[in-house]
Coordinates of C-alpha atoms in Angstrom, one line a residue:
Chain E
X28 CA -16.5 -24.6 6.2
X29 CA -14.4 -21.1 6.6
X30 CA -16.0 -18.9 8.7
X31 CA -15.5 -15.1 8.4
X32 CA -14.9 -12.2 10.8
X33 CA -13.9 -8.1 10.0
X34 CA -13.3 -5.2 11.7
X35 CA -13.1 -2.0 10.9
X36 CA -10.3 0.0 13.3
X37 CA -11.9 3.3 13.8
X38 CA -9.8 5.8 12.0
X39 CA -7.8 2.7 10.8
X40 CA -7.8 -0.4 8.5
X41 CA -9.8 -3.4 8.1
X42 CA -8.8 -6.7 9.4
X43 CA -10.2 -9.7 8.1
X44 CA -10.6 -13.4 9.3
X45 CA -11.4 -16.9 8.2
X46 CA -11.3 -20.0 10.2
X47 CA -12.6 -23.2 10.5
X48 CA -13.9 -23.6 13.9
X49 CA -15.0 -27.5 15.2
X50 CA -13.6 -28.2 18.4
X51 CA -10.8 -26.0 17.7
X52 CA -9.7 -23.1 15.5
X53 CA -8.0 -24.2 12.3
X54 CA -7.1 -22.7 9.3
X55 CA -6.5 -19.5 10.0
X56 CA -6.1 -16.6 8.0
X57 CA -5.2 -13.1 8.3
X58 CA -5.8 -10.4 5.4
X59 CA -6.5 -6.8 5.3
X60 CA -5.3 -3.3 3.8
X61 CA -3.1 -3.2 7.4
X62 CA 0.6 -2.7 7.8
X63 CA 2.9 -5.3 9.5
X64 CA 6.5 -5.6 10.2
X65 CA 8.1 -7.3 9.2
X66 CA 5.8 -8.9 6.8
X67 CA 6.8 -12.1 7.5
X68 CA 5.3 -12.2 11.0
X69 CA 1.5 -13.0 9.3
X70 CA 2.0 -16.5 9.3
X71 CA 2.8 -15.8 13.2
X72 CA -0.1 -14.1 13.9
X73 CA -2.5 -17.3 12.5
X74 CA -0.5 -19.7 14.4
X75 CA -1.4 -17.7 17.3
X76 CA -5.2 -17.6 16.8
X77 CA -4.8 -21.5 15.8
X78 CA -5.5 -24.1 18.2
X79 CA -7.2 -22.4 20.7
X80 CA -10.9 -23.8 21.9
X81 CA -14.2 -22.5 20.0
X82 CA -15.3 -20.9 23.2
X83 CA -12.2 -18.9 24.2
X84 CA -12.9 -15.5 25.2
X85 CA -11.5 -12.2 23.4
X86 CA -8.6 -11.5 26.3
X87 CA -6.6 -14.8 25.8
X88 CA -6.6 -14.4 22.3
X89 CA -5.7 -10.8 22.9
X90 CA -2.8 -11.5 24.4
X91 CA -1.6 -14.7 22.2
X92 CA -1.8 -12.6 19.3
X93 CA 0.0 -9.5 21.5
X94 CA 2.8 -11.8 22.0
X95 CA 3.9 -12.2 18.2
X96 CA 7.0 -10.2 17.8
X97 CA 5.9 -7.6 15.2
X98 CA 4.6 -4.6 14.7
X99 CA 1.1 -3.9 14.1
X100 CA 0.2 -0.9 12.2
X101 CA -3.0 0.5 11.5
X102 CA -4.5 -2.1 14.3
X103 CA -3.8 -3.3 18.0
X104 CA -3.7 -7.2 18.6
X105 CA -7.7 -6.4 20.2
X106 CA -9.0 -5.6 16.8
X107 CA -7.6 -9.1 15.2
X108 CA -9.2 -10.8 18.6
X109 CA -12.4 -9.1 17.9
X110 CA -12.5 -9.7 14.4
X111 CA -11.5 -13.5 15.3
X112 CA -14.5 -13.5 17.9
X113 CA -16.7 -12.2 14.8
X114 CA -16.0 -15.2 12.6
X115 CA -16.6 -18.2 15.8
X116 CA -19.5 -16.4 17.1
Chain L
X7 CA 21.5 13.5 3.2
X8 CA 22.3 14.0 -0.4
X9 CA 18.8 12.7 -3.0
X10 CA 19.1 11.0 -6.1
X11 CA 16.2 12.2 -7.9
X12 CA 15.4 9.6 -11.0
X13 CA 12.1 10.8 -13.2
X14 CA 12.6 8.7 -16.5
X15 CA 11.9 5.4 -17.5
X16 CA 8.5 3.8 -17.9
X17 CA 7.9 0.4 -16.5
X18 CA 5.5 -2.1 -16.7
X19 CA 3.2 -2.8 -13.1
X20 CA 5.2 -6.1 -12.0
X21 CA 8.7 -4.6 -12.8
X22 CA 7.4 -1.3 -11.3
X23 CA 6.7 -3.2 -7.8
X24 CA 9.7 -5.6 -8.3
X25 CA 12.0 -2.2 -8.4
X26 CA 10.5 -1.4 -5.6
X27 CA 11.9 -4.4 -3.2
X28 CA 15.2 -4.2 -5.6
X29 CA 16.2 -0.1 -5.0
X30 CA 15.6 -1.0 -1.1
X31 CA 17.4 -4.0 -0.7
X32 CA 20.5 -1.5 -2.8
X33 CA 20.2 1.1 -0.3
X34 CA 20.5 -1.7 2.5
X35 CA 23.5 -3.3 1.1
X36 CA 24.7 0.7 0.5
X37 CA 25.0 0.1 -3.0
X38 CA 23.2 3.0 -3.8
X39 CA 21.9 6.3 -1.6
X40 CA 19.1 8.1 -0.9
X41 CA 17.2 8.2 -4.3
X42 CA 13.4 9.1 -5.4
X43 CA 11.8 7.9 -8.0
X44 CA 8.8 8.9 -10.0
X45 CA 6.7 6.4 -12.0
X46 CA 6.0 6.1 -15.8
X47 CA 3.9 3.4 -16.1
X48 CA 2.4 1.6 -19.4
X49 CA -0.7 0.3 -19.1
X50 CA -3.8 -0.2 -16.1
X51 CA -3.0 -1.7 -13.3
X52 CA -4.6 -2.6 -10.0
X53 CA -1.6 -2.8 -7.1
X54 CA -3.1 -4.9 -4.3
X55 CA -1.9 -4.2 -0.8
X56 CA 0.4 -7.3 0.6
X57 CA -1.9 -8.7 3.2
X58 CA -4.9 -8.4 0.6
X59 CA -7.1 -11.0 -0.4
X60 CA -6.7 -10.3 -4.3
X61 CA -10.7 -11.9 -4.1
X62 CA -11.6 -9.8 -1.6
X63 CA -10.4 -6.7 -3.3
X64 CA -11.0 -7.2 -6.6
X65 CA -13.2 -7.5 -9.5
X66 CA -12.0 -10.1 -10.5
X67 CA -14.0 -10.8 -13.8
X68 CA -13.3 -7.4 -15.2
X69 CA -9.5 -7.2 -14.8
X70 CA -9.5 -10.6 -15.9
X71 CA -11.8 -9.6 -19.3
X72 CA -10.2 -6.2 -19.8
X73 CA -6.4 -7.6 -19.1
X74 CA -6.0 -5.1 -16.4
X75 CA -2.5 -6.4 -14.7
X76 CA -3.4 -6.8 -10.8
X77 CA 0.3 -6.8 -9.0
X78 CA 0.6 -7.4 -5.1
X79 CA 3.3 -4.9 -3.4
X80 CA 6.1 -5.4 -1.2
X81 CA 4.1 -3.4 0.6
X82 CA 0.6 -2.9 3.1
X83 CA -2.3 -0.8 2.7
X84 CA -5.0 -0.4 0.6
X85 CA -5.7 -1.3 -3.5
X86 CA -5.5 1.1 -6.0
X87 CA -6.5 1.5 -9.6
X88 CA -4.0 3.2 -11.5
X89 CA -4.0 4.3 -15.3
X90 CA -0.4 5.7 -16.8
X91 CA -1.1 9.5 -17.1
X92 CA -3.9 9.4 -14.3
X93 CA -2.3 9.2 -11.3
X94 CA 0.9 10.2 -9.8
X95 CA 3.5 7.8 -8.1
X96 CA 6.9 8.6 -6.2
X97 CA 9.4 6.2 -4.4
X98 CA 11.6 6.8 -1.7
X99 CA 14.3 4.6 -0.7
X100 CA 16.2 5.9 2.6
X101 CA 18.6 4.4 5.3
X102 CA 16.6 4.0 8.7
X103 CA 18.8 6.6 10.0
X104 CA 17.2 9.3 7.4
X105 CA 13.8 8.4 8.7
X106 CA 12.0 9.3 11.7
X107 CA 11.3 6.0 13.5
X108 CA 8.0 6.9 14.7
X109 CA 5.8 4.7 11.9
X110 CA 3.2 8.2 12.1
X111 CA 5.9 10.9 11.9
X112 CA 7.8 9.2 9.6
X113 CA 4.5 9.4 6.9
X114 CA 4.2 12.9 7.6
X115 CA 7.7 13.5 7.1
X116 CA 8.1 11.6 3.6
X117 CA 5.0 13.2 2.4
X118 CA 5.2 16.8 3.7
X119 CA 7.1 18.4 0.7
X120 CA 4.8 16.5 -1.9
X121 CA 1.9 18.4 0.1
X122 CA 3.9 21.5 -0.4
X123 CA 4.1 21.1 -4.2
X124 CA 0.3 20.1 -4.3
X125 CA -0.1 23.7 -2.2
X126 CA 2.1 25.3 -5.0
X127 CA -0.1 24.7 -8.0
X128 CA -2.9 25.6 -6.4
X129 CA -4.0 22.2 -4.9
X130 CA -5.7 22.9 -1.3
X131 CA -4.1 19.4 0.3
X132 CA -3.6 18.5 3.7
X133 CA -1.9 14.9 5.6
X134 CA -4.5 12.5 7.2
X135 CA -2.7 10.1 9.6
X136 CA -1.8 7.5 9.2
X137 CA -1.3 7.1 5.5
X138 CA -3.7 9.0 3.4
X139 CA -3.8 13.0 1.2
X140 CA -6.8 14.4 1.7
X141 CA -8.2 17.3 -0.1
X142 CA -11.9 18.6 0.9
X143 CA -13.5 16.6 -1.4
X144 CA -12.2 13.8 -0.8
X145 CA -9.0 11.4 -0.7
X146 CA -6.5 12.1 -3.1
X147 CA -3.9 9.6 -2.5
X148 CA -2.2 8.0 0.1
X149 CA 1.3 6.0 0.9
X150 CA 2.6 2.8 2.4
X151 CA 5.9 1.7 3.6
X152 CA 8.3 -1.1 4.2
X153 CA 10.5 -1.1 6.9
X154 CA 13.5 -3.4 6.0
X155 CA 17.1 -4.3 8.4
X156 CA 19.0 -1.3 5.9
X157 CA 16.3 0.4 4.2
X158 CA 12.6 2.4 4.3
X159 CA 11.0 2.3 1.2
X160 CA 8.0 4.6 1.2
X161 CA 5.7 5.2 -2.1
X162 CA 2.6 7.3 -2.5
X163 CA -0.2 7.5 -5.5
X164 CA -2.2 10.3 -5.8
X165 CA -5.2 10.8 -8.8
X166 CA -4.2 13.2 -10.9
X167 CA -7.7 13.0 -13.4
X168 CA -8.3 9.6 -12.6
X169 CA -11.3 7.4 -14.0
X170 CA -13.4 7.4 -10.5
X171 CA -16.0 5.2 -12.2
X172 CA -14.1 2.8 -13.9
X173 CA -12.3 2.4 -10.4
X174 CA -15.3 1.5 -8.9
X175 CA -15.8 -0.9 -11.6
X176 CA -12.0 -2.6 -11.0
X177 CA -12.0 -2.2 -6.7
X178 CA -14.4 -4.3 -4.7
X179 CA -15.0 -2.4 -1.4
X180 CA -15.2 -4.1 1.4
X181 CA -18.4 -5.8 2.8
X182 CA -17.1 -4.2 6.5
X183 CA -16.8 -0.4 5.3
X184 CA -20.5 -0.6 2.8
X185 CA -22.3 -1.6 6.1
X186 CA -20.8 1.8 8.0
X187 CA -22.6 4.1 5.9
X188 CA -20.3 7.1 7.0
X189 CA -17.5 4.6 6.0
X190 CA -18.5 3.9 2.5
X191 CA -19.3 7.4 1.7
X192 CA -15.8 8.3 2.8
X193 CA -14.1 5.3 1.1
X194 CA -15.7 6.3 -2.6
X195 CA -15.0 10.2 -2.0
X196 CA -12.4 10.4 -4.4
X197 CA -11.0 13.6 -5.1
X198 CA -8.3 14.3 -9.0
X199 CA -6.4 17.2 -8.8
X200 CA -7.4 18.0 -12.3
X201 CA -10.7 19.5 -10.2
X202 CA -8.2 22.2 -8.5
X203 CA -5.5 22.9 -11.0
X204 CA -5.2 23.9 -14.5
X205 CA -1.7 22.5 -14.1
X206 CA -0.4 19.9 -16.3
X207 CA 0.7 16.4 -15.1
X208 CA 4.3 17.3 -16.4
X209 CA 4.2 20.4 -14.3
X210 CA 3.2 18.8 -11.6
X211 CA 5.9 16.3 -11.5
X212 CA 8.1 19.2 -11.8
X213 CA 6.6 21.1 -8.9
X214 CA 7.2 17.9 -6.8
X215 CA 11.2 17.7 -7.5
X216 CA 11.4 21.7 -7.1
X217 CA 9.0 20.8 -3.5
X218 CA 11.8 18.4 -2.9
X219 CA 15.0 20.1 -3.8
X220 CA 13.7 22.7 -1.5
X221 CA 13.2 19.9 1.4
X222 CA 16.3 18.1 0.8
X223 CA 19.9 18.5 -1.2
X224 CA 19.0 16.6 -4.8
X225 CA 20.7 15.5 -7.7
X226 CA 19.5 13.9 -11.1
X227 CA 20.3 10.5 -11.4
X228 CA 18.6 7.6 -13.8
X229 CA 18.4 3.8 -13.1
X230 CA 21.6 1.3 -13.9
X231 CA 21.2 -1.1 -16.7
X232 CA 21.7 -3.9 -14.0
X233 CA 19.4 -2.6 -11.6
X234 CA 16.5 -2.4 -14.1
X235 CA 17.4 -6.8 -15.4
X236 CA 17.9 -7.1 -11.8
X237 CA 13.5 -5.8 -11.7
X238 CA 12.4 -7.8 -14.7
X239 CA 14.2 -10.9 -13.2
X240 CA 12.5 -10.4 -9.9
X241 CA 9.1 -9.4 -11.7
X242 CA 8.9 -12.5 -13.5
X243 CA 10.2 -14.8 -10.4
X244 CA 7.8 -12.9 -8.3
X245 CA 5.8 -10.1 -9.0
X246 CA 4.2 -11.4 -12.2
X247 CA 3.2 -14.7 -10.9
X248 CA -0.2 -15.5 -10.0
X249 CA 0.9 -17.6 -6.9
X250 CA 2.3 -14.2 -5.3
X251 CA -0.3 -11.9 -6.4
X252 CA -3.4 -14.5 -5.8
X253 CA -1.3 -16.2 -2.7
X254 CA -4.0 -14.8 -0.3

């Protein structure tokens, strides 16, 4: 069953997330009233947050998600982790 | 740089957002220059942001019963509800060189002479970084932008005597921003110009291209036959279709 996780960026946009978290995360997916360039890179930014252990801690997936190559705008690759941490706590 | 500044022709929401992508990908290819564009639209509409859930944002019974057109952009940010007459849209489609390539500056920039026209008929209204118009009583509008290789296209919609409650009726708002109180309160703080101005919609549209020509060297220009097919072709391959619009 998707699981769900937001976060509101102080003085930014909301970021969404919903996974399915077994052993792994899985089915990842990214939404929000962000900006992101190029658009393209979303995809990039699940595949990231995919795969990794339920129990992984905020700074690894800080720093998958850090090395997409895009721009986040309106968020920092620590709001997507925290909103990610939201949905397989 | 040298404007093209186009105010006719009304458009339907998916050929509206499909000339969008169409006039930037024209100034990439240098087809066409610098150009603004003012919208005429021709019916409600609900323009979802691109990395929206269209479930998420909106009500989706009520469009879907009162056959209000829900389009998702080309580009990020926020949903709107927009009625023709109601609300105010402009385009601009620049060369990245034209463009301040700070993301924040470059809002402030693109917006700043709009503010000055607002100021001009009276309109107390001020830039809130990153993306929104704020007036004291609340948000009047705000912007988003796409950042192609050749091109920046930047739009804004601002409430000129917009239907407040019926937008709350169209717009779901977030489950996130109703449990931060000071959030919510903020996010339904709408403020219409019609509050601050006697001035007509038409005069405001021409206070904005006067606010412009005073910003930047202008001429009138309208849209080519080809480059208006070109929109409906790319409407109905893309902007029209439920799997774009309802792809997340």
């Amino acid at each position: 069953m998707a699981q769900h996780g937001t976060v509101k960026v102080p003085d930014g946009k909301l970021v969404s997330v919903s996974l399915t978290a077994n052993d792994r995360i899985t089915s990842v997916r990214v939404t929000g009233d962000f900006f992101l360039e190029p658009p393209e890179a979303r995809p990039h930014l699940e595949r990231a947050i995919e795969g990794h252990p339920v129990d992984v801690d905020a700074a690894t997936l800080r720093e998958a998600i850090a090395d997409v190559d895009a721009r986040l705008i309106g968020f920092e690759a620590r709001d997507l982790a925290a909103a990610t941490m939201e949905a397989i706590a | 740089m040298t404007l093209r500044v186009i105010t006719d022709g009304t458009y339907s929401e998916p050929v509206q957002q499909a000339l969008e992508r169409v006039l930037a990908d024209k100034v990439a290819a240098g087809d066409i220059g610098p150009t603004l564009r003012v919208w005429y639209r021709d019916a409600p509409a609900v323009p979802i942001g691109r990395f929206q859930s269209y479930e998420d944002e909106v009500a989706t019974d009520y469009v879907e019963r009162h056959d209000i057109d829900v389009v998702r952009r080309a580009t990020g940010g926020g949903a709107m509800y927009v009625e023709p007459g109601a609300v105010l849209t402009y385009s601009l489609y620049l060369p990245p060189e034209d463009v301040p390539d700070d993301v924040a500056d470059s809002y402030v920039y693109l917006d700043q002479w709009a503010i000055d026209a607002l100021q001009a008929v009276g309109i107390d209204a001020s830039y809130e970084p990153l993306n929104d118009i704020v007036h004291a009583d609340g948000k009047l509008g705000g912007a988003a932008q796409l950042r192609t290789d050749g091109a920046v296209l930047h739009h804004t919609t601002m409430s000129y005597d917009l239907d407040i409650e019926r937008m709350l009726r169209v717009l779901r708002i977030g489950e996130e921003k109703l449990s931060d109180k000071a959030v919510a309160s903020a996010e339904k703080r709408v403020a219409v110009m019609t509050d601050h101005t006697d001035a007509s919609r038409a005069t405001i549209v021409d206070a904005l291209v006067a606010a412009i020509g005073d910003t930047f060297e202008t001429r009138r220009g309208s849209l080519s036959a080809a480059t208006r097919e070109a929109a409906r072709t790319l409407a109905a391959e893309q902007f029209d279709t439920a799997a774009w619009t309802r792809k997340l």
